[in-house]
Coordinates of C-alpha atoms (C1' of nucleotides) in Angstrom, one line a residue:
Chain A
M3 CA 159.6 108.1 71.4
T4 CA 159.0 111.7 72.2
T5 CA 158.3 113.6 75.5
T6 CA 159.0 112.8 79.1
S7 CA 156.7 110.2 80.5
R8 CA 155.0 109.4 77.2
G9 CA 157.2 106.3 77.1
R10 CA 155.4 104.6 80.0
I11 CA 152.0 105.5 78.7
D12 CA 152.9 104.3 75.2
K13 CA 154.2 101.0 76.6
R14 CA 151.2 100.5 78.8
Q15 CA 148.8 101.1 75.8
A16 CA 150.9 98.8 73.6
I17 CA 150.8 96.1 76.2
L18 CA 147.0 96.3 76.6
E19 CA 146.4 96.2 72.9
G20 CA 148.9 93.5 72.3
A21 CA 147.4 91.5 75.1
F22 CA 143.9 91.8 73.8
A23 CA 145.0 90.8 70.3
V24 CA 146.8 87.7 71.6
F25 CA 144.1 86.7 74.0
A26 CA 141.5 87.1 71.3
R27 CA 143.5 84.9 69.0
Q28 CA 144.6 82.2 71.4
G29 CA 142.3 82.4 74.5
Y30 CA 143.5 83.0 78.0
A31 CA 145.1 79.7 78.8
Q32 CA 146.9 79.3 75.5
A33 CA 148.2 82.8 75.3
G34 CA 151.8 83.1 76.5
V35 CA 153.0 86.2 78.2
Q36 CA 156.0 86.0 76.0
D37 CA 153.7 86.2 72.9
I38 CA 152.0 89.2 74.4
A39 CA 155.3 90.9 75.0
D40 CA 156.3 90.2 71.4
A41 CA 153.0 91.5 70.1
A42 CA 153.4 94.7 72.1
G43 CA 157.0 95.1 71.0
V44 CA 158.2 94.9 74.6
A45 CA 160.2 92.6 76.8
K46 CA 158.6 90.2 79.1
P47 CA 159.8 91.8 82.4
T48 CA 158.3 95.1 81.2
V49 CA 154.9 93.5 81.1
Y50 CA 155.3 92.5 84.7
N51 CA 156.5 96.0 85.5
H52 CA 153.1 97.3 84.4
M53 CA 150.8 94.4 85.3
T54 CA 151.2 92.3 88.4
D55 CA 149.7 89.2 86.9
K56 CA 148.6 87.5 83.8
A57 CA 145.1 87.6 85.2
T58 CA 145.0 91.4 85.9
L59 CA 146.6 91.9 82.5
F60 CA 143.7 90.0 81.0
R61 CA 141.1 92.0 83.0
N62 CA 142.6 95.3 82.0
A63 CA 142.8 94.4 78.4
L64 CA 139.1 93.3 78.5
E65 CA 137.9 96.4 80.2
A66 CA 139.7 98.8 77.8
T67 CA 138.2 97.0 74.8
A68 CA 134.7 96.8 76.3
R69 CA 134.7 100.5 76.9
A70 CA 135.7 101.2 73.4
V71 CA 133.1 98.9 71.9
L72 CA 130.3 100.3 74.0
N73 CA 131.1 103.9 72.9
E74 CA 131.0 102.8 69.3
R75 CA 127.6 101.3 69.7
L76 CA 126.2 104.3 71.6
A77 CA 127.4 106.5 68.7
A78 CA 125.4 104.3 66.3
L79 CA 122.2 105.3 68.1
E80 CA 122.8 109.0 67.4
P81 CA 120.5 109.4 64.4
L82 CA 117.6 108.4 66.6
A83 CA 118.0 111.6 68.6
D84 CA 116.7 113.6 65.8
P85 CA 115.1 111.4 63.1
G86 CA 114.0 112.9 59.9
D87 CA 110.5 112.6 58.5
D88 CA 111.4 109.1 57.3
L89 CA 111.5 107.0 60.5
R90 CA 112.0 103.7 58.7
A91 CA 115.1 105.1 56.9
T92 CA 116.5 106.3 60.2
L93 CA 115.9 102.9 61.8
D94 CA 117.4 101.2 58.8
D95 CA 120.5 103.3 59.3
V96 CA 120.8 102.7 63.0
A97 CA 120.2 99.0 62.5
Y98 CA 122.9 98.8 59.9
R99 CA 125.4 100.7 62.0
L100 CA 124.7 98.4 65.0
L101 CA 125.2 95.4 62.7
V102 CA 128.5 96.7 61.6
S103 CA 129.5 97.1 65.2
Y104 CA 128.3 93.6 66.0
T105 CA 130.4 92.1 63.2
D106 CA 133.5 94.2 64.1
E107 CA 136.5 92.0 64.6
R108 CA 137.3 93.4 68.1
S109 CA 133.7 93.2 69.1
C110 CA 133.4 89.5 68.1
A111 CA 136.6 88.7 69.9
L112 CA 135.5 90.4 73.0
R113 CA 132.2 88.6 73.0
R114 CA 134.0 85.3 72.5
L115 CA 136.5 86.0 75.3
L116 CA 133.8 86.9 77.7
Y117 CA 131.8 83.7 76.9
T118 CA 134.9 81.7 77.2
E119 CA 136.5 82.9 80.4
I120 CA 133.4 84.0 82.4
T121 CA 133.8 80.7 84.3
T122 CA 137.4 81.4 85.4
F123 CA 136.8 85.1 85.7
P124 CA 133.5 85.5 87.4
D125 CA 134.2 89.2 88.3
A126 CA 134.2 89.9 84.6
L127 CA 130.4 90.1 85.0
D128 CA 130.7 93.5 86.5
L129 CA 132.5 94.5 83.4
V130 CA 129.6 93.2 81.3
K131 CA 127.1 95.2 83.5
E132 CA 129.2 98.3 83.1
H133 CA 129.8 98.2 79.4
G134 CA 127.7 95.4 78.2
P135 CA 124.5 95.2 76.1
Q136 CA 122.4 96.4 79.0
R137 CA 123.7 99.9 78.7
L138 CA 123.0 99.9 75.0
N139 CA 119.4 98.7 75.7
E140 CA 118.8 101.5 78.2
A141 CA 119.9 104.1 75.7
L142 CA 117.9 102.6 73.0
A143 CA 114.8 102.3 75.2
D144 CA 115.1 106.0 76.0
R145 CA 115.1 106.9 72.3
L146 CA 112.1 104.7 71.6
A147 CA 110.2 106.2 74.5
R148 CA 110.8 109.6 73.2
L149 CA 109.6 108.6 69.7
T150 CA 106.5 107.1 71.2
L151 CA 105.7 110.2 73.1
A152 CA 106.1 112.1 69.8
G153 CA 103.6 109.8 68.2
R154 CA 106.1 108.3 65.8
L155 CA 105.9 104.8 67.4
R156 CA 103.6 102.7 69.6
A157 CA 106.3 101.3 71.8
T158 CA 104.2 101.1 74.9
H159 CA 106.9 99.0 76.6
P160 CA 110.2 100.7 75.5
D161 CA 112.5 98.3 77.3
L162 CA 110.8 95.3 75.7
A163 CA 110.8 97.0 72.3
A164 CA 114.5 97.9 72.6
E165 CA 115.3 94.3 73.6
Q166 CA 113.4 92.9 70.7
F167 CA 115.0 95.4 68.3
S168 CA 118.5 94.2 69.4
S169 CA 117.4 90.6 69.2
L170 CA 116.1 90.9 65.7
L171 CA 119.5 92.2 64.7
A172 CA 121.8 90.0 66.7
G173 CA 120.0 86.7 66.2
P174 CA 120.3 86.4 62.4
L175 CA 123.9 87.4 62.7
E176 CA 124.7 84.6 64.9
A177 CA 123.2 82.1 62.6
R178 CA 125.0 83.6 59.6
T179 CA 128.5 84.2 60.9
Q180 CA 129.0 80.7 62.4
M181 CA 130.4 81.8 65.8
G182 CA 132.2 84.8 64.2
T183 CA 134.1 82.6 61.8
R184 CA 132.6 83.6 58.5
V185 CA 132.9 87.1 57.2
I186 CA 129.6 88.6 56.3
D187 CA 128.9 90.6 53.2
D188 CA 128.0 94.3 53.5
A189 CA 124.9 93.9 51.4
D190 CA 123.8 91.0 53.6
L191 CA 124.1 93.4 56.5
R192 CA 121.7 95.8 54.8
T193 CA 119.3 93.0 54.1
V194 CA 119.3 91.8 57.7
A195 CA 118.8 95.4 59.0
R196 CA 115.8 96.0 56.7
A197 CA 114.2 92.7 57.6
A198 CA 114.6 93.5 61.3
V199 CA 113.3 97.0 61.0
R200 CA 110.3 95.8 59.0
T201 CA 109.3 93.3 61.7
F202 CA 110.0 95.8 64.4
L203 CA 107.7 98.4 62.8
R204 CA 105.0 95.9 62.2
A205 CA 105.0 95.2 65.9
W206 CA 105.7 98.6 67.3
G207 CA 105.1 101.0 64.4
P208 CA 102.6 103.8 64.4
E209 CA 99.8 102.2 62.3
Q210 CA 99.3 99.1 60.2
E211 CA 101.6 98.7 57.2
G212 CA 101.0 96.9 54.0
Chain B
M24 CA 128.6 44.9 86.2
T25 CA 126.2 42.8 84.2
T26 CA 126.4 41.2 80.8
T27 CA 129.2 40.5 78.3
S28 CA 130.7 43.5 76.7
R29 CA 128.5 46.0 78.5
G30 CA 131.6 46.9 80.5
R31 CA 133.3 48.5 77.6
I32 CA 130.3 50.5 76.5
D33 CA 129.6 51.7 80.0
K34 CA 133.1 52.9 80.4
R35 CA 133.0 54.7 77.1
Q36 CA 129.7 56.4 78.0
A37 CA 131.0 57.3 81.4
I38 CA 134.2 58.8 79.9
L39 CA 132.2 60.9 77.4
E40 CA 129.9 62.2 80.0
G41 CA 132.6 62.9 82.5
A42 CA 134.7 64.6 79.8
F43 CA 131.9 66.9 78.8
A44 CA 131.1 67.8 82.4
V45 CA 134.8 68.7 83.2
F46 CA 135.3 70.5 79.9
A47 CA 132.1 72.5 80.5
R48 CA 133.3 73.5 83.9
Q49 CA 136.9 74.2 83.2
G50 CA 137.3 74.7 79.5
Y51 CA 139.5 72.6 77.2
A52 CA 142.9 73.9 78.2
Q53 CA 142.3 73.9 81.9
A54 CA 140.7 70.5 82.0
G55 CA 143.0 67.8 83.1
V56 CA 142.7 64.3 81.8
Q57 CA 143.1 63.1 85.3
D58 CA 140.1 65.2 86.4
I59 CA 138.1 63.7 83.6
A60 CA 139.1 60.2 84.5
D61 CA 138.1 60.9 88.1
A62 CA 134.8 62.4 87.0
A63 CA 134.1 59.3 85.0
G64 CA 135.1 57.0 87.8
V65 CA 137.9 55.5 85.7
A66 CA 141.7 55.4 85.6
K67 CA 143.7 57.6 83.4
P68 CA 145.2 54.9 81.1
T69 CA 141.6 53.7 80.5
V70 CA 140.7 57.0 79.0
Y71 CA 143.6 56.6 76.6
N72 CA 142.5 53.1 75.9
H73 CA 139.2 54.4 74.4
M74 CA 140.4 57.8 73.1
T75 CA 143.7 58.4 71.3
D76 CA 143.9 62.0 72.3
K77 CA 142.7 64.7 74.6
A78 CA 141.6 66.4 71.4
T79 CA 139.5 63.5 70.0
L80 CA 138.1 63.0 73.5
F81 CA 136.9 66.6 73.4
R82 CA 135.4 66.2 69.9
N83 CA 133.6 63.1 70.8
A84 CA 132.2 64.6 73.9
L85 CA 131.0 67.6 72.0
E86 CA 129.3 65.6 69.3
A87 CA 127.4 63.4 71.7
T88 CA 126.1 66.4 73.6
A89 CA 125.2 68.4 70.4
R90 CA 123.2 65.5 69.1
A91 CA 121.3 65.1 72.3
V92 CA 120.5 68.8 72.5
L93 CA 119.3 69.1 68.9
N94 CA 116.9 66.2 69.4
E95 CA 115.5 67.8 72.5
R96 CA 114.8 71.0 70.6
L97 CA 113.3 69.2 67.6
A98 CA 111.0 67.5 70.1
A99 CA 109.9 71.0 71.3
L100 CA 108.6 71.8 67.9
E101 CA 106.2 68.8 67.9
P102 CA 103.1 70.7 68.9
L103 CA 103.3 72.7 65.7
A104 CA 102.7 69.6 63.6
D105 CA 99.1 69.6 64.7
P106 CA 98.1 72.9 66.4
G107 CA 94.7 73.2 68.0
D108 CA 92.3 75.9 67.2
D109 CA 94.3 78.3 69.4
L110 CA 97.5 79.0 67.5
R111 CA 98.8 81.5 69.9
A112 CA 98.6 79.1 72.8
T113 CA 100.4 76.5 70.7
L114 CA 103.1 79.0 69.9
D115 CA 103.4 80.0 73.5
D116 CA 103.9 76.4 74.4
V117 CA 106.6 75.8 71.8
A118 CA 108.3 79.0 72.7
Y119 CA 108.4 78.1 76.3
R120 CA 109.8 74.6 75.6
L121 CA 112.5 76.1 73.4
L122 CA 113.4 78.5 76.1
V123 CA 113.7 75.7 78.6
S124 CA 116.0 74.0 76.2
Y125 CA 118.0 77.2 75.7
T126 CA 118.5 77.6 79.5
D127 CA 119.3 74.0 80.0
E128 CA 122.6 73.5 81.8
R129 CA 124.1 71.2 79.2
S130 CA 122.9 73.4 76.4
C131 CA 124.5 76.5 77.8
A132 CA 127.7 74.7 78.4
L133 CA 127.8 73.3 74.9
R134 CA 127.2 76.8 73.5
R135 CA 129.9 78.3 75.6
L136 CA 132.4 75.5 74.7
L137 CA 131.8 76.0 71.0
Y138 CA 132.2 79.7 71.2
T139 CA 135.4 79.2 73.3
E140 CA 137.2 76.5 71.3
I141 CA 136.0 77.2 67.8
T142 CA 139.4 78.9 67.2
T143 CA 141.5 75.9 68.3
F144 CA 139.0 73.3 66.9
P145 CA 137.9 74.8 63.5
D146 CA 136.5 71.4 62.4
A147 CA 133.9 71.8 65.2
L148 CA 132.1 73.9 62.6
D149 CA 130.9 70.8 60.8
L150 CA 129.4 69.7 64.1
V151 CA 127.6 73.0 64.3
K152 CA 126.3 72.6 60.8
E153 CA 125.1 69.0 61.5
H154 CA 123.5 69.6 64.9
G155 CA 123.4 73.4 65.2
P156 CA 120.6 75.9 65.2
Q157 CA 120.4 75.8 61.4
R158 CA 118.8 72.4 61.6
L159 CA 116.3 73.7 64.1
N160 CA 115.5 76.7 61.9
E161 CA 114.9 74.5 58.9
A162 CA 112.4 72.4 60.8
L163 CA 110.7 75.4 62.2
A164 CA 110.5 77.0 58.8
D165 CA 108.8 73.9 57.5
R166 CA 106.1 74.1 60.1
L167 CA 105.6 77.8 59.5
A168 CA 105.2 77.2 55.8
R169 CA 102.6 74.6 56.4
L170 CA 100.7 76.9 58.7
T171 CA 100.8 79.7 56.1
L172 CA 99.4 77.4 53.5
A173 CA 96.7 76.5 55.9
G174 CA 95.8 80.2 56.3
R175 CA 96.8 80.3 59.9
L176 CA 99.8 82.6 59.3
R177 CA 101.1 85.0 56.8
A178 CA 104.7 83.9 56.9
T179 CA 105.4 84.6 53.3
H180 CA 109.1 84.1 54.0
P181 CA 109.2 81.1 56.3
D182 CA 113.0 81.0 56.7
L183 CA 113.0 84.6 57.7
A184 CA 110.0 84.2 60.0
A185 CA 111.6 81.2 61.6
E186 CA 114.9 83.0 62.1
Q187 CA 113.1 85.9 63.8
F188 CA 111.1 83.6 66.0
S189 CA 114.3 82.1 67.3
S190 CA 115.9 85.5 67.7
L191 CA 113.0 86.9 69.6
L192 CA 113.4 84.0 72.0
A193 CA 117.2 83.7 72.3
G194 CA 118.0 87.4 72.4
P195 CA 116.2 88.4 75.6
L196 CA 117.6 85.3 77.3
E197 CA 121.1 86.3 76.6
A198 CA 120.5 89.7 78.1
R199 CA 118.9 88.1 81.2
T200 CA 121.1 85.1 81.9
Q201 CA 124.4 87.1 81.8
M202 CA 126.4 84.6 79.8
G203 CA 124.6 81.6 81.2
T204 CA 125.7 82.5 84.8
R205 CA 122.4 83.6 86.3
V206 CA 119.6 81.1 86.7
I207 CA 116.3 82.3 85.3
D208 CA 112.9 82.0 86.9
D209 CA 110.4 79.7 85.2
A210 CA 107.8 82.5 85.3
D211 CA 110.2 84.8 83.5
L212 CA 110.5 82.2 80.9
R213 CA 106.8 82.2 80.3
T214 CA 106.8 86.0 80.1
V215 CA 109.6 86.1 77.6
A216 CA 107.9 83.4 75.5
R217 CA 104.6 85.4 75.5
A218 CA 106.3 88.6 74.6
A219 CA 108.1 86.9 71.7
V220 CA 105.0 85.3 70.4
R221 CA 103.0 88.5 70.6
T222 CA 105.6 90.4 68.5
F223 CA 105.9 87.4 66.1
L224 CA 102.2 87.3 65.5
R225 CA 101.9 91.0 65.0
A226 CA 104.5 90.6 62.2
W227 CA 103.5 87.3 60.7
G228 CA 100.1 86.6 62.2
P229 CA 96.9 86.1 60.1
E230 CA 95.3 89.5 60.6
Q231 CA 95.8 92.6 62.7
E232 CA 95.5 92.1 66.4
G233 CA 94.5 94.6 69.1
Chain C
dA27 C1' 139.7 26.5 86.9
dC28 C1' 142.2 28.6 83.0
dT29 C1' 143.1 32.0 79.7
dA30 C1' 142.9 36.3 77.4
dA31 C1' 141.7 41.0 77.6
dT32 C1' 141.0 45.1 80.2
dT33 C1' 141.4 48.0 84.1
dT34 C1' 144.1 50.0 87.6
dG35 C1' 147.4 52.8 90.2
dA36 C1' 151.6 54.6 90.5
dA37 C1' 155.5 56.2 88.9
dC38 C1' 157.8 58.2 85.3
dC39 C1' 159.4 61.5 81.1
dC40 C1' 159.1 65.6 79.0
dA41 C1' 157.3 70.0 77.1
dT42 C1' 155.3 74.2 78.2
dG43 C1' 154.9 78.3 80.4
dA44 C1' 154.3 81.6 84.6
dG45 C1' 157.0 84.5 87.2
dT46 C1' 161.8 86.0 88.8
dT47 C1' 166.5 87.5 88.8
dC48 C1' 170.3 90.1 87.2
dA49 C1' 173.7 92.5 84.7
dA50 C1' 173.9 95.5 80.9
dC51 C1' 171.7 99.2 78.2
dG52 C1' 169.5 103.8 76.9
dG53 C1' 167.9 108.0 77.3
dA54 C1' 166.3 111.7 79.9
dT55 C1' 167.5 115.4 83.5
dC56 C1' 170.6 118.3 86.1
Chain D
dG11 C1' 179.3 113.5 82.1
dA12 C1' 177.1 111.7 86.2
dT13 C1' 172.9 109.9 87.7
dC14 C1' 168.6 107.7 87.8
dC15 C1' 165.0 104.9 86.2
dG16 C1' 162.6 102.1 83.0
dT17 C1' 163.8 98.7 79.6
dT18 C1' 166.0 94.6 77.8
dG19 C1' 167.4 89.8 77.0
dA20 C1' 168.8 85.8 78.7
dA21 C1' 168.9 82.4 81.8
dC22 C1' 166.7 80.2 85.7
dT23 C1' 163.1 78.0 89.0
dC24 C1' 159.2 75.6 89.6
dA25 C1' 154.5 73.8 88.9
dT26 C1' 151.3 71.8 85.8
dG27 C1' 149.8 68.5 82.9
dG28 C1' 149.8 65.3 78.5
dG29 C1' 151.0 60.9 77.5
dT30 C1' 153.4 56.4 78.5
dT31 C1' 155.0 52.3 80.9
dC32 C1' 154.5 48.3 83.7
dA33 C1' 153.3 45.0 86.9
dA34 C1' 149.4 43.7 89.7
dA35 C1' 144.5 43.1 90.0
dT36 C1' 140.1 42.3 87.9
dT37 C1' 136.9 40.6 84.8
dA38 C1' 134.9 37.8 80.8
dG39 C1' 134.4 33.8 78.2
dT40 C1' 134.9 28.7 77.8

DNA sequence: ACTAATTTGAACCCATGAGTTCAACGGATC
DNA sequence: GATCCGTTGAACTCATGGGTTCAAATTAGT
């Protein structure tokens, strides 16, 4: 709409976003390229100008979203870099932010799509390794290791502790959101976060707690 | 092959099993009724003699499998009904059996299918409520409550404790099996089980542990 | 052996949708 | 205003697959 080659970039972006939206709603097989073109506000041949295939269109859309989601989650870990004197409060905060990310519309859709099409798109595994939960766990484990060295935690096995922290967050969500169908209350999110942090601290916290 | 109307029953069973196998491998949309018929060792019209639709065929196949999987998991909880004097060993055992069930081929496929097609089959949610993880959690919470009353645990919130027990098991699996693609070592399963039980007991166990 | 029901294979109809072609269009750039 | 390039819409081809039909074969029950 404005400068020189912005047109192409805009179109490409629009196509990727539209594609992810449609794929998320209908799944790969049921999504029509025509629908995607409509969703992107673009003609069908234009889609094929930018993407050779429906398959590569799918891959690119997935990758773009996965990258965005991972960044969002890494940002949620920020407070752990410099926790105040109240470690529990900081953990509560981080846990809550992660839960918000987990329940994010895009995030759920991405997760569902990966689960769904991992059989027909085995190479999407690389994508999971690149931008998946592993990366988050590494970052979290780093933070926990630091905190342990500083005497704020007893996370003698940071990787395990990080894994369990994530599990204590994600598990209850799965039970509560019914495959991402049901929306979850913000207050519930806080409750889940607090319960997870409480158990986490009992297991890996500095000393015994009442 | 044998008695009176066994023929019909056999065919029906074969169709359901074949259907689930094909659906699990290819997903709903990509699975051809012809493939299913072949997998069941049956002609295509025979499939339509027993099932009106591809959709109802799918639903029936899902339900049969969900029922079987739930029973298997409930059976895994049995040892908790009468734990020996070594509670940790009993929990390790139960955790291990649950992990085996979680990593079961059929179980993973069922989970993937539900995730995949929950959008196009919203009524499959009832199926999840009937035979899903909720039911397992209820049963587990009952056991934990009993154990708490008997002074073997301090699970003051049995539902929460049960939820976290399951989470500590399922979470690490998800990270390790890469969407059910990678096979997992039996020894790894034991390790995950022990780590989960250790954290669980630190949070909900009778007294502090070294 | 006779009958009724079921299964079978093959062919068929029809809807859907991927991917292509092409002539016309629009808006930059010189 | 001539040119170039990406875009557009519409129509087209072709493969796939759900669901049906039917006559022949098979099986079950008496």
